Short mmCIF file of N, CA and C in Angstrom, two decimals:
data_model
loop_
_atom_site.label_atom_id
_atom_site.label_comp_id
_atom_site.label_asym_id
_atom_site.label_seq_id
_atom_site.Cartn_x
_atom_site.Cartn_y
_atom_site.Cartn_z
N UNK A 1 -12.57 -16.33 -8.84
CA UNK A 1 -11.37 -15.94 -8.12
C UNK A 1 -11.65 -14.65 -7.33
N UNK A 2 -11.12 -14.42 -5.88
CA UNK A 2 -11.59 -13.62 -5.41
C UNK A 2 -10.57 -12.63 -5.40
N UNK A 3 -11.61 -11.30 -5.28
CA UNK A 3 -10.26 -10.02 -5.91
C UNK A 3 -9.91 -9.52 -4.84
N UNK A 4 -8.76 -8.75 -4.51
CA UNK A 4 -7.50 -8.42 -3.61
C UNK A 4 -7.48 -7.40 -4.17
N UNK A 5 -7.24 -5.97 -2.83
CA UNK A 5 -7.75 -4.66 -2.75
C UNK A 5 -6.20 -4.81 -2.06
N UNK A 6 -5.65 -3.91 -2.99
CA UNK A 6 -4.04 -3.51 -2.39
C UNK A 6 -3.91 -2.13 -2.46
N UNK A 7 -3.44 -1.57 -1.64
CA UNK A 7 -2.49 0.33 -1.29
C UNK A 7 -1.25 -0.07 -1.24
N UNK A 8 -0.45 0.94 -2.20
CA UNK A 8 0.88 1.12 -2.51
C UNK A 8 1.19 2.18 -1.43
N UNK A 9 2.64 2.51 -0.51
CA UNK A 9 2.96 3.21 -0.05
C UNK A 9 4.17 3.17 -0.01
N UNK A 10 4.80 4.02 -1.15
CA UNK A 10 5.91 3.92 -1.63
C UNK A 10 6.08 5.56 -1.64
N UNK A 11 7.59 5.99 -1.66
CA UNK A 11 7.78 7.50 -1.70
C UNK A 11 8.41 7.96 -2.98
N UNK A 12 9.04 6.68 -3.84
CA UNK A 12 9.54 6.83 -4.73
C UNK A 12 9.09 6.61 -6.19
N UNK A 13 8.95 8.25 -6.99
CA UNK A 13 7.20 7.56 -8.16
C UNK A 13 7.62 6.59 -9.39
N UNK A 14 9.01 6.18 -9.27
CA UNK A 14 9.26 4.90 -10.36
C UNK A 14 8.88 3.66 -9.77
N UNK A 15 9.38 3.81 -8.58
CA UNK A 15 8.63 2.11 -7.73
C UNK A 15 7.14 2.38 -7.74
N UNK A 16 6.49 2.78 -7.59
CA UNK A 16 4.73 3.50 -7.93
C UNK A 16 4.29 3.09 -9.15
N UNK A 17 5.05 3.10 -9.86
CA UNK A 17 4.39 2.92 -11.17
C UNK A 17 4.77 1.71 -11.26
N UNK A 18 5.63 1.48 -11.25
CA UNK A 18 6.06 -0.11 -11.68
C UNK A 18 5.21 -1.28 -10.98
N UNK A 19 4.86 -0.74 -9.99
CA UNK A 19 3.80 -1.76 -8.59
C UNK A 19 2.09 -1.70 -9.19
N UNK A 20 2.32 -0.03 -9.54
CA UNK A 20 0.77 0.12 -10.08
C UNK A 20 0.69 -1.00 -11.56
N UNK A 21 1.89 -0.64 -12.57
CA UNK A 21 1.34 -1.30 -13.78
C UNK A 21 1.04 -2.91 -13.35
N UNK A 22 1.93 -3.53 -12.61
CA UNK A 22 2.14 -4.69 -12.25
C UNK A 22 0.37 -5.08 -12.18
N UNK A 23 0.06 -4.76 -10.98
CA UNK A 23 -1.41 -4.64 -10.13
C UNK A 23 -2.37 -4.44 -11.64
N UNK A 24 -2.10 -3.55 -12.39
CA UNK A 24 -3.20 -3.19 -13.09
C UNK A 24 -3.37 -4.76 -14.54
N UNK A 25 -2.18 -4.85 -14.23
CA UNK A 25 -2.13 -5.91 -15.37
C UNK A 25 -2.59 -7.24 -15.25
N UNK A 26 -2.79 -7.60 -13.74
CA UNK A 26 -3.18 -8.50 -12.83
C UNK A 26 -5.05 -8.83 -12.74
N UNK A 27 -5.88 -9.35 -13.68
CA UNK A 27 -7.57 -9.32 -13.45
C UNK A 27 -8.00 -9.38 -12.07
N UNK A 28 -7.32 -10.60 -11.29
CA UNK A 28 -8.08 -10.34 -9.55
C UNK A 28 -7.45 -9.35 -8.54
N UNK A 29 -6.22 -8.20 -9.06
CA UNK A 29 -5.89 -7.68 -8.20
C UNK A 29 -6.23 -6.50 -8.56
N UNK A 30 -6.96 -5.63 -7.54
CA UNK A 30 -7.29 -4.03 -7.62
C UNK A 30 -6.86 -2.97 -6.55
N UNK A 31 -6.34 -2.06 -7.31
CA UNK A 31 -5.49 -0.97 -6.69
C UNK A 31 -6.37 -0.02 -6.17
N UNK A 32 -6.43 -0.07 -4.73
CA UNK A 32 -7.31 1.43 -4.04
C UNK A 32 -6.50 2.69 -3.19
N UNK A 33 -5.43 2.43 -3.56
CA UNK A 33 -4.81 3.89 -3.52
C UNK A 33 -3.32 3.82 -3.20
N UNK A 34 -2.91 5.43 -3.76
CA UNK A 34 -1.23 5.00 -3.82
C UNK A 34 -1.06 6.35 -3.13
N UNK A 35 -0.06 6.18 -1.95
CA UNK A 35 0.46 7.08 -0.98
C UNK A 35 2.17 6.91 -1.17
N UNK A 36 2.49 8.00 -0.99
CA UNK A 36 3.63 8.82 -1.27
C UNK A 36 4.30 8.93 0.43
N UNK A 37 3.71 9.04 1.69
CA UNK A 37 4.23 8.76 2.91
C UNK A 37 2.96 7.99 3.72
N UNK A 38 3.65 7.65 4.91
CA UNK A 38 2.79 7.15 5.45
C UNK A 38 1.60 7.64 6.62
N UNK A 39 1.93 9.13 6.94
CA UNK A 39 0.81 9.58 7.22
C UNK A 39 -0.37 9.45 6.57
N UNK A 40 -0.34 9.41 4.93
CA UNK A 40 -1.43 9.84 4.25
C UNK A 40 -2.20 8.21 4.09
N UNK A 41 -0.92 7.62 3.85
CA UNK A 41 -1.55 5.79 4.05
C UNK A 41 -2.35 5.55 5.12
N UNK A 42 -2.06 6.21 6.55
CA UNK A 42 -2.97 6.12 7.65
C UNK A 42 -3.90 6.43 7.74
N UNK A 43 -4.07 7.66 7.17
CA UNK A 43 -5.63 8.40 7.04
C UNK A 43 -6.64 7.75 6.55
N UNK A 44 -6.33 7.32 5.35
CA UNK A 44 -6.87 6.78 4.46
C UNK A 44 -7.37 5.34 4.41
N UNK A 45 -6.08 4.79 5.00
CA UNK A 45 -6.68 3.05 5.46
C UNK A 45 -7.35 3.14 6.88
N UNK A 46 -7.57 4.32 7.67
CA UNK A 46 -8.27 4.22 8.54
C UNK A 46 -9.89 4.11 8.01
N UNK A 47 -10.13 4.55 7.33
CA UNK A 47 -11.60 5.16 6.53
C UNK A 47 -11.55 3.46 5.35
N UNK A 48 -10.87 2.95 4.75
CA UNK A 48 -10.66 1.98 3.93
C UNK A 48 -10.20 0.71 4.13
N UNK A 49 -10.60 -0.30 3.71
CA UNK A 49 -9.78 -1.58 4.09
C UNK A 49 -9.50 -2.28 2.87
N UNK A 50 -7.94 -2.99 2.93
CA UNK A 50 -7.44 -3.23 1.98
C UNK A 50 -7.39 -4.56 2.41
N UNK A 51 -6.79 -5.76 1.47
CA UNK A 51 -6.14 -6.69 1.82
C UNK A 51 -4.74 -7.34 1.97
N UNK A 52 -4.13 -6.22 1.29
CA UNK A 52 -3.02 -5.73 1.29
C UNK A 52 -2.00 -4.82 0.79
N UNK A 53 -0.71 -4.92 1.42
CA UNK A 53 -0.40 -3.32 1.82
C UNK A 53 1.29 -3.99 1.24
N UNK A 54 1.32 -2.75 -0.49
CA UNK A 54 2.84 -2.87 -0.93
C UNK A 54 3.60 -1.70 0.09
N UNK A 55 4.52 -1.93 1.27
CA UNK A 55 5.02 -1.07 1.43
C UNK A 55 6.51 -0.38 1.81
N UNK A 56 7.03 0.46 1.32
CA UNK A 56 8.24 0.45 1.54
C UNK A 56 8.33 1.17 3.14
N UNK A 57 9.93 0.96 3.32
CA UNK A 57 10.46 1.06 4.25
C UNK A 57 10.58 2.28 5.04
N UNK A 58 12.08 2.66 4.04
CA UNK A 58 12.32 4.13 4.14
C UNK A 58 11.56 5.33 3.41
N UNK A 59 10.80 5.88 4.20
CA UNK A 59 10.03 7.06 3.86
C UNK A 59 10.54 8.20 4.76
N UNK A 60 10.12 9.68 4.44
CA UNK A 60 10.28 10.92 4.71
C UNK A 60 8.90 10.82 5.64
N UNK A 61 9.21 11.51 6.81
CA UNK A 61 8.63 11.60 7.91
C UNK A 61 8.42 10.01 8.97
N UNK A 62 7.63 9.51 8.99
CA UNK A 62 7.04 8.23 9.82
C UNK A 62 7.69 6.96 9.01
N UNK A 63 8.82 5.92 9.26
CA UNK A 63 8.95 4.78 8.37
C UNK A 63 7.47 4.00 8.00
N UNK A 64 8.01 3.04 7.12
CA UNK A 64 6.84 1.52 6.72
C UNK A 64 6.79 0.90 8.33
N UNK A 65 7.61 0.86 8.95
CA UNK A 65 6.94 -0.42 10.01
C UNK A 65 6.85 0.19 11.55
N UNK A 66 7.27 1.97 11.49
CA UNK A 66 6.35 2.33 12.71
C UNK A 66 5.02 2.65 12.13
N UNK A 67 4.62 3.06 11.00
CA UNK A 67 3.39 3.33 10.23
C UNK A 67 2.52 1.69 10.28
N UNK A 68 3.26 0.77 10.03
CA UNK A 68 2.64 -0.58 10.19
C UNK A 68 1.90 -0.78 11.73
N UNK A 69 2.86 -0.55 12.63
CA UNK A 69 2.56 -0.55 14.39
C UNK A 69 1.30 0.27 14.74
N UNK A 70 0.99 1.17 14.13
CA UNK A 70 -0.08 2.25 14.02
C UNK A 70 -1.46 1.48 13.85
N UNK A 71 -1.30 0.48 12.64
CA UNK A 71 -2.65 0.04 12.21
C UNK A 71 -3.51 -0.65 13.20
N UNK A 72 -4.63 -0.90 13.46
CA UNK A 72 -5.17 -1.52 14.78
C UNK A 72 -5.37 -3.18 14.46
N UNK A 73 -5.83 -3.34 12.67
CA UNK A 73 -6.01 -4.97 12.26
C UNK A 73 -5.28 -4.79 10.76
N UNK A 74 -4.27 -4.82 10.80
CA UNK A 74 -3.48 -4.63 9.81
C UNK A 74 -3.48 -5.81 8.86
N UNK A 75 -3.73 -5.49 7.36
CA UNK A 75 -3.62 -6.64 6.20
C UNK A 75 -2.20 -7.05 5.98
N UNK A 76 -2.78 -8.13 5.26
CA UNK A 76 -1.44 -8.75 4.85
C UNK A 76 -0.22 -7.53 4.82
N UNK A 77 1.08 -8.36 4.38
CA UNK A 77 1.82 -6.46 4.04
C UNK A 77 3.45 -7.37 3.36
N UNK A 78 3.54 -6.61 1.96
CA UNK A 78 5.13 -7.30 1.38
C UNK A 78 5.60 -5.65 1.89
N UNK A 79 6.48 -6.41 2.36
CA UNK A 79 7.45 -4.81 2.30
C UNK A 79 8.81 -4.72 0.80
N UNK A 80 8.44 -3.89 0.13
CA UNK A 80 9.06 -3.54 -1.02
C UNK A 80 10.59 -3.05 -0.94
#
């Protein structure tokens, strides 16, 4: 089974955890990083590639789906 590289970008740290335990509890799914806004999601998935992207909406500073518009080959993406 092939494994699935997901980033959380959520602002809120109970939805974070609850997404992380989920993921961790999951054998083919692996968690490569959890962002708190979406500047820092950008940085980071610029340098990284995921296959997909838990992400919420409403965030402090940049939303989930002008932060989405940003990406150049953007992964899959549930919006939370």
């Amino acid at each position: 089974m092939m494994e699935i590289r997901i980033a959380i970008v959520e602002d809120e740290p109970i939805a974070q955890e609850i997404l992380t335990k989920y993921i961790k509890k999951s054998e083919n799914l692996r968690l490569t990083g959890t962002y708190k806004n979406a500047l820092e999601a950008l940085e980071s998935l610029s340098r990284n590639q995921v296959d997909l992207i838990l992400l919420d909406i409403e965030m402090p500073g940049m939303n989930g789906l002008s932060m989405l518009k940003q990406l150049k080959n953007p992964p899959k993406v549930i919006i939370t």
